[in-house]
């Protein structure tokens, strides 16, 4: 039994390594993403995280980003921490509503406590690139306020503005729970504590897109 578990874990880790920082050219949106697959089960189940940014994004400046996630249907909720940790950075928590619609919730946690709603990062869900099938659901959304942030005074931490580098890797983090939120149709719903979390370095340099603003404007209107 232990040997079977060991083999499964090795296979899962190999799968993760192969999928890390892959370049994904999305045929639906026309955007180029860097893609990273993160496990939440040793049997190989995991969430795919993709990021696309403009090619004219500058160091130490805020810029828009597009996030795309591919999530297995057994996931109750999944979360992305733009700063690679739970406290003091924008958090994206996502789940499906009762009609299988995607719900995106912008959150902020001042510590290891329940994240509150956060207006500093705003998400616009695209119809194009958002879909589902019998095994997974996927969403694609524009985020403003995810690549630069200043912790509010209520956070009790540093007030220094932080920027994600468009020229290299940035540490991101994710969380997973199999339990759906208590009010799944509301972005302000409460939800359970995560069962799994993980961190990785996500390559932003290869996620750069020429004509990003023009492509995104068409996706917003579609």
CSV table of C-alpha atoms in Angstrom, one decimal:
chain,number,residue,atom,x,y,z
A,1,UNK,CA,0.0,0.0,0.0
A,2,UNK,CA,2.8,2.4,0.9
A,3,UNK,CA,4.6,1.5,-2.4
A,4,UNK,CA,1.4,2.3,-4.3
A,5,UNK,CA,1.0,5.6,-2.6
A,6,UNK,CA,4.7,6.4,-3.3
A,7,UNK,CA,4.3,5.6,-7.0
A,8,UNK,CA,1.2,7.7,-7.2
A,9,UNK,CA,2.9,10.7,-5.6
A,10,UNK,CA,5.9,10.4,-7.9
A,11,UNK,CA,3.7,10.3,-10.9
A,12,UNK,CA,1.7,13.3,-9.7
A,13,UNK,CA,4.9,15.3,-9.1
A,14,UNK,CA,6.2,14.4,-12.5
A,15,UNK,CA,2.9,15.6,-14.0
A,16,UNK,CA,3.2,18.9,-12.1
A,17,UNK,CA,6.8,19.5,-13.2
A,18,UNK,CA,5.9,18.9,-16.9
A,19,UNK,CA,2.9,21.3,-16.6
A,20,UNK,CA,4.8,24.1,-14.8
A,21,UNK,CA,5.2,27.3,-16.6
A,22,UNK,CA,3.9,26.0,-19.9
A,23,UNK,CA,3.0,28.5,-22.6
A,24,UNK,CA,-0.7,28.2,-23.6
A,25,UNK,CA,-2.1,29.9,-26.7
A,26,UNK,CA,-5.8,30.1,-26.0
A,27,UNK,CA,-7.8,29.6,-29.3
A,28,UNK,CA,-10.9,31.1,-27.7
A,29,UNK,CA,-9.6,34.5,-26.4
A,30,UNK,CA,-6.5,34.8,-28.7
A,31,UNK,CA,-4.4,35.5,-25.6
A,32,UNK,CA,-1.1,33.8,-24.8
A,33,UNK,CA,-0.9,32.6,-21.2
A,34,UNK,CA,1.8,31.1,-19.0
A,35,UNK,CA,0.1,28.1,-17.3
A,36,UNK,CA,0.9,26.2,-14.1
A,37,UNK,CA,-0.9,23.0,-12.9
A,38,UNK,CA,-1.2,22.6,-9.1
A,39,UNK,CA,-2.2,19.4,-7.4
A,40,UNK,CA,-4.7,19.1,-4.6
A,41,UNK,CA,-5.0,15.3,-4.7
A,42,UNK,CA,-2.3,12.7,-5.0
A,43,UNK,CA,-4.3,10.9,-7.7
A,44,UNK,CA,-3.4,13.7,-10.1
A,45,UNK,CA,-6.4,16.0,-9.7
A,46,UNK,CA,-5.4,19.7,-9.7
A,47,UNK,CA,-6.3,23.2,-10.8
A,48,UNK,CA,-4.7,24.9,-13.8
A,49,UNK,CA,-3.7,28.6,-13.3
A,50,UNK,CA,-3.0,30.8,-16.4
A,51,UNK,CA,-1.9,34.4,-16.5
A,52,UNK,CA,-1.7,36.9,-19.4
A,53,UNK,CA,-0.3,40.4,-19.3
A,54,UNK,CA,0.4,43.3,-21.7
A,55,UNK,CA,3.8,43.3,-23.4
A,56,UNK,CA,4.3,47.0,-22.5
A,57,UNK,CA,3.9,46.5,-18.7
A,58,UNK,CA,6.6,48.2,-16.8
A,59,UNK,CA,8.5,47.3,-13.7
A,60,UNK,CA,7.2,49.0,-10.5
A,61,UNK,CA,4.0,50.0,-12.2
A,62,UNK,CA,0.5,48.7,-12.0
A,63,UNK,CA,-0.9,46.9,-15.1
A,64,UNK,CA,-3.9,44.8,-15.9
A,65,UNK,CA,-3.8,41.0,-16.0
A,66,UNK,CA,-6.1,38.3,-17.3
A,67,UNK,CA,-6.5,35.2,-15.2
A,68,UNK,CA,-7.8,31.9,-16.5
A,69,UNK,CA,-8.4,28.9,-14.3
A,70,UNK,CA,-9.5,25.3,-15.2
A,71,UNK,CA,-11.1,23.7,-12.2
A,72,UNK,CA,-12.4,20.1,-11.7
A,73,UNK,CA,-16.1,19.7,-10.9
A,74,UNK,CA,-15.4,18.2,-7.5
A,75,UNK,CA,-13.9,21.4,-6.2
A,76,UNK,CA,-16.1,23.3,-3.8
A,77,UNK,CA,-14.0,26.5,-4.1
A,78,UNK,CA,-10.5,27.4,-5.2
A,79,UNK,CA,-8.5,30.5,-4.4
A,80,UNK,CA,-5.5,32.4,-5.9
A,81,UNK,CA,-3.3,34.6,-3.8
A,82,UNK,CA,-1.6,37.2,-6.0
A,83,UNK,CA,1.1,37.8,-3.5
A,84,UNK,CA,1.9,34.2,-2.7
A,85,UNK,CA,0.6,34.1,0.8
A,86,UNK,CA,-2.8,34.4,2.6
A,87,UNK,CA,-2.3,37.7,4.5
A,88,UNK,CA,-2.0,41.2,3.0
A,89,UNK,CA,-2.4,40.7,-0.8
A,90,UNK,CA,-5.4,40.4,-3.2
A,91,UNK,CA,-7.1,37.1,-3.1
A,92,UNK,CA,-9.4,35.6,-5.8
A,93,UNK,CA,-11.8,33.0,-4.5
A,94,UNK,CA,-14.0,31.3,-7.1
A,95,UNK,CA,-16.8,28.7,-7.2
A,96,UNK,CA,-19.9,27.8,-9.1
A,97,UNK,CA,-23.4,29.0,-8.3
A,98,UNK,CA,-26.5,26.8,-8.2
A,99,UNK,CA,-26.9,27.3,-12.0
A,100,UNK,CA,-23.3,26.3,-12.6
A,101,UNK,CA,-22.5,30.0,-13.2
A,102,UNK,CA,-19.0,31.1,-12.2
A,103,UNK,CA,-18.8,33.3,-9.1
A,104,UNK,CA,-15.7,35.4,-8.5
A,105,UNK,CA,-15.1,36.9,-5.1
A,106,UNK,CA,-12.4,39.5,-4.4
A,107,UNK,CA,-11.0,39.2,-0.9
A,108,UNK,CA,-8.3,40.4,1.5
A,109,UNK,CA,-7.1,38.8,4.7
A,110,UNK,CA,-5.1,40.9,7.2
A,111,UNK,CA,-3.9,37.7,8.9
A,112,UNK,CA,-4.7,34.0,9.0
A,113,UNK,CA,-8.4,34.7,9.4
A,114,UNK,CA,-11.5,34.7,7.3
A,115,UNK,CA,-10.9,36.9,4.2
A,116,UNK,CA,-13.2,39.9,3.9
A,117,UNK,CA,-14.5,41.4,0.7
A,118,UNK,CA,-12.0,43.7,-1.1
A,119,UNK,CA,-12.7,46.5,-3.5
A,120,UNK,CA,-9.1,47.2,-4.4
A,121,UNK,CA,-9.0,44.3,-7.0
A,122,UNK,CA,-11.9,44.2,-9.5
A,123,UNK,CA,-12.6,41.3,-11.8
A,124,UNK,CA,-14.5,41.4,-15.1
A,125,UNK,CA,-15.6,37.9,-16.2
A,126,UNK,CA,-15.4,37.2,-20.0
A,127,UNK,CA,-18.1,35.2,-21.7
A,128,UNK,CA,-15.4,34.0,-24.2
A,129,UNK,CA,-13.1,31.6,-22.4
A,130,UNK,CA,-15.6,30.8,-19.7
A,131,UNK,CA,-17.2,27.3,-20.2
A,132,UNK,CA,-17.7,23.9,-18.6
A,133,UNK,CA,-18.1,20.2,-19.5
A,134,UNK,CA,-18.7,17.0,-17.6
A,135,UNK,CA,-15.4,17.1,-15.8
A,136,UNK,CA,-14.2,20.7,-15.5
A,137,UNK,CA,-15.2,24.3,-15.5
A,138,UNK,CA,-13.1,27.2,-16.7
A,139,UNK,CA,-13.3,31.0,-16.4
A,140,UNK,CA,-11.4,33.8,-17.9
A,141,UNK,CA,-11.4,37.3,-16.3
A,142,UNK,CA,-9.7,40.6,-16.4
A,143,UNK,CA,-8.3,41.9,-13.1
A,144,UNK,CA,-7.5,45.5,-12.3
A,145,UNK,CA,-5.6,45.8,-9.0
A,146,UNK,CA,-4.0,42.4,-8.9
A,147,UNK,CA,-0.5,43.3,-9.9
A,148,UNK,CA,0.0,46.2,-7.5
A,149,UNK,CA,-1.4,46.9,-4.1
A,150,UNK,CA,-0.9,48.8,-0.9
A,151,UNK,CA,-2.1,47.2,2.4
A,152,UNK,CA,-4.9,49.2,4.0
A,153,UNK,CA,-4.2,50.7,7.5
A,154,UNK,CA,-6.5,48.2,9.0
A,155,UNK,CA,-4.2,45.3,8.0
A,156,UNK,CA,-1.7,46.3,10.7
A,157,UNK,CA,1.2,45.6,8.4
A,158,UNK,CA,3.5,47.5,6.2
A,159,UNK,CA,2.0,50.3,4.0
A,160,UNK,CA,4.6,49.8,1.3
A,161,UNK,CA,3.1,49.3,-2.2
A,162,UNK,CA,4.0,46.0,-3.8
A,163,UNK,CA,4.4,45.3,-7.5
A,164,UNK,CA,4.4,42.1,-9.4
A,165,UNK,CA,7.3,42.0,-11.9
A,166,UNK,CA,6.3,41.7,-15.6
A,167,UNK,CA,9.8,40.6,-16.5
A,168,UNK,CA,10.3,37.5,-14.4
A,169,UNK,CA,8.7,35.1,-11.9
A,170,UNK,CA,6.3,36.0,-9.1
A,171,UNK,CA,5.3,33.8,-6.2
A,172,UNK,CA,1.6,32.9,-6.3
A,173,UNK,CA,-0.3,30.6,-4.0
A,174,UNK,CA,-3.5,28.6,-4.2
A,175,UNK,CA,-6.0,27.1,-1.9
A,176,UNK,CA,-8.6,24.4,-2.3
A,177,UNK,CA,-11.7,23.1,-0.5
A,178,UNK,CA,-14.2,20.4,-1.5
A,179,UNK,CA,-17.0,22.2,0.3
A,180,UNK,CA,-19.1,24.7,-1.6
A,181,UNK,CA,-19.8,28.1,0.0
A,182,UNK,CA,-22.8,28.5,2.2
A,183,UNK,CA,-24.5,30.9,-0.2
A,184,UNK,CA,-23.0,29.9,-3.6
A,185,UNK,CA,-24.9,32.5,-5.6
A,186,UNK,CA,-23.4,35.4,-3.7
A,187,UNK,CA,-19.8,36.7,-4.0
A,188,UNK,CA,-20.0,37.8,-0.4
A,189,UNK,CA,-20.8,34.2,0.9
A,190,UNK,CA,-18.8,32.7,3.7
A,191,UNK,CA,-16.9,29.5,2.9
A,192,UNK,CA,-15.0,26.8,4.7
A,193,UNK,CA,-11.3,26.7,5.6
A,194,UNK,CA,-9.1,25.3,2.8
A,195,UNK,CA,-7.9,21.7,2.9
A,196,UNK,CA,-4.9,22.2,0.7
A,197,UNK,CA,-2.6,25.1,-0.2
A,198,UNK,CA,0.5,25.4,-2.2
A,199,UNK,CA,3.0,28.0,-3.6
A,200,UNK,CA,4.9,28.3,-6.9
A,201,UNK,CA,6.9,30.8,-9.0
A,202,UNK,CA,4.8,31.8,-12.0
A,203,UNK,CA,6.6,33.1,-15.1
A,204,UNK,CA,5.1,36.5,-16.1
A,205,UNK,CA,7.8,37.3,-18.7
A,206,UNK,CA,6.5,34.7,-21.2
A,207,UNK,CA,2.9,35.8,-20.6
A,208,UNK,CA,3.4,39.1,-22.4
A,209,UNK,CA,0.9,39.9,-25.1
A,210,UNK,CA,1.1,42.5,-27.9
A,211,UNK,CA,-2.1,44.3,-28.6
A,212,UNK,CA,-3.3,43.3,-25.1
A,213,UNK,CA,-5.5,46.3,-24.6
A,214,UNK,CA,-7.3,45.9,-27.9
A,215,UNK,CA,-7.8,42.1,-27.4
A,216,UNK,CA,-9.2,42.6,-23.9
A,217,UNK,CA,-11.5,45.4,-25.0
A,218,UNK,CA,-13.1,43.1,-27.5
A,219,UNK,CA,-13.4,40.4,-24.9
A,220,UNK,CA,-15.1,42.8,-22.5
A,221,UNK,CA,-17.7,43.7,-25.1
A,222,UNK,CA,-18.3,40.2,-26.4
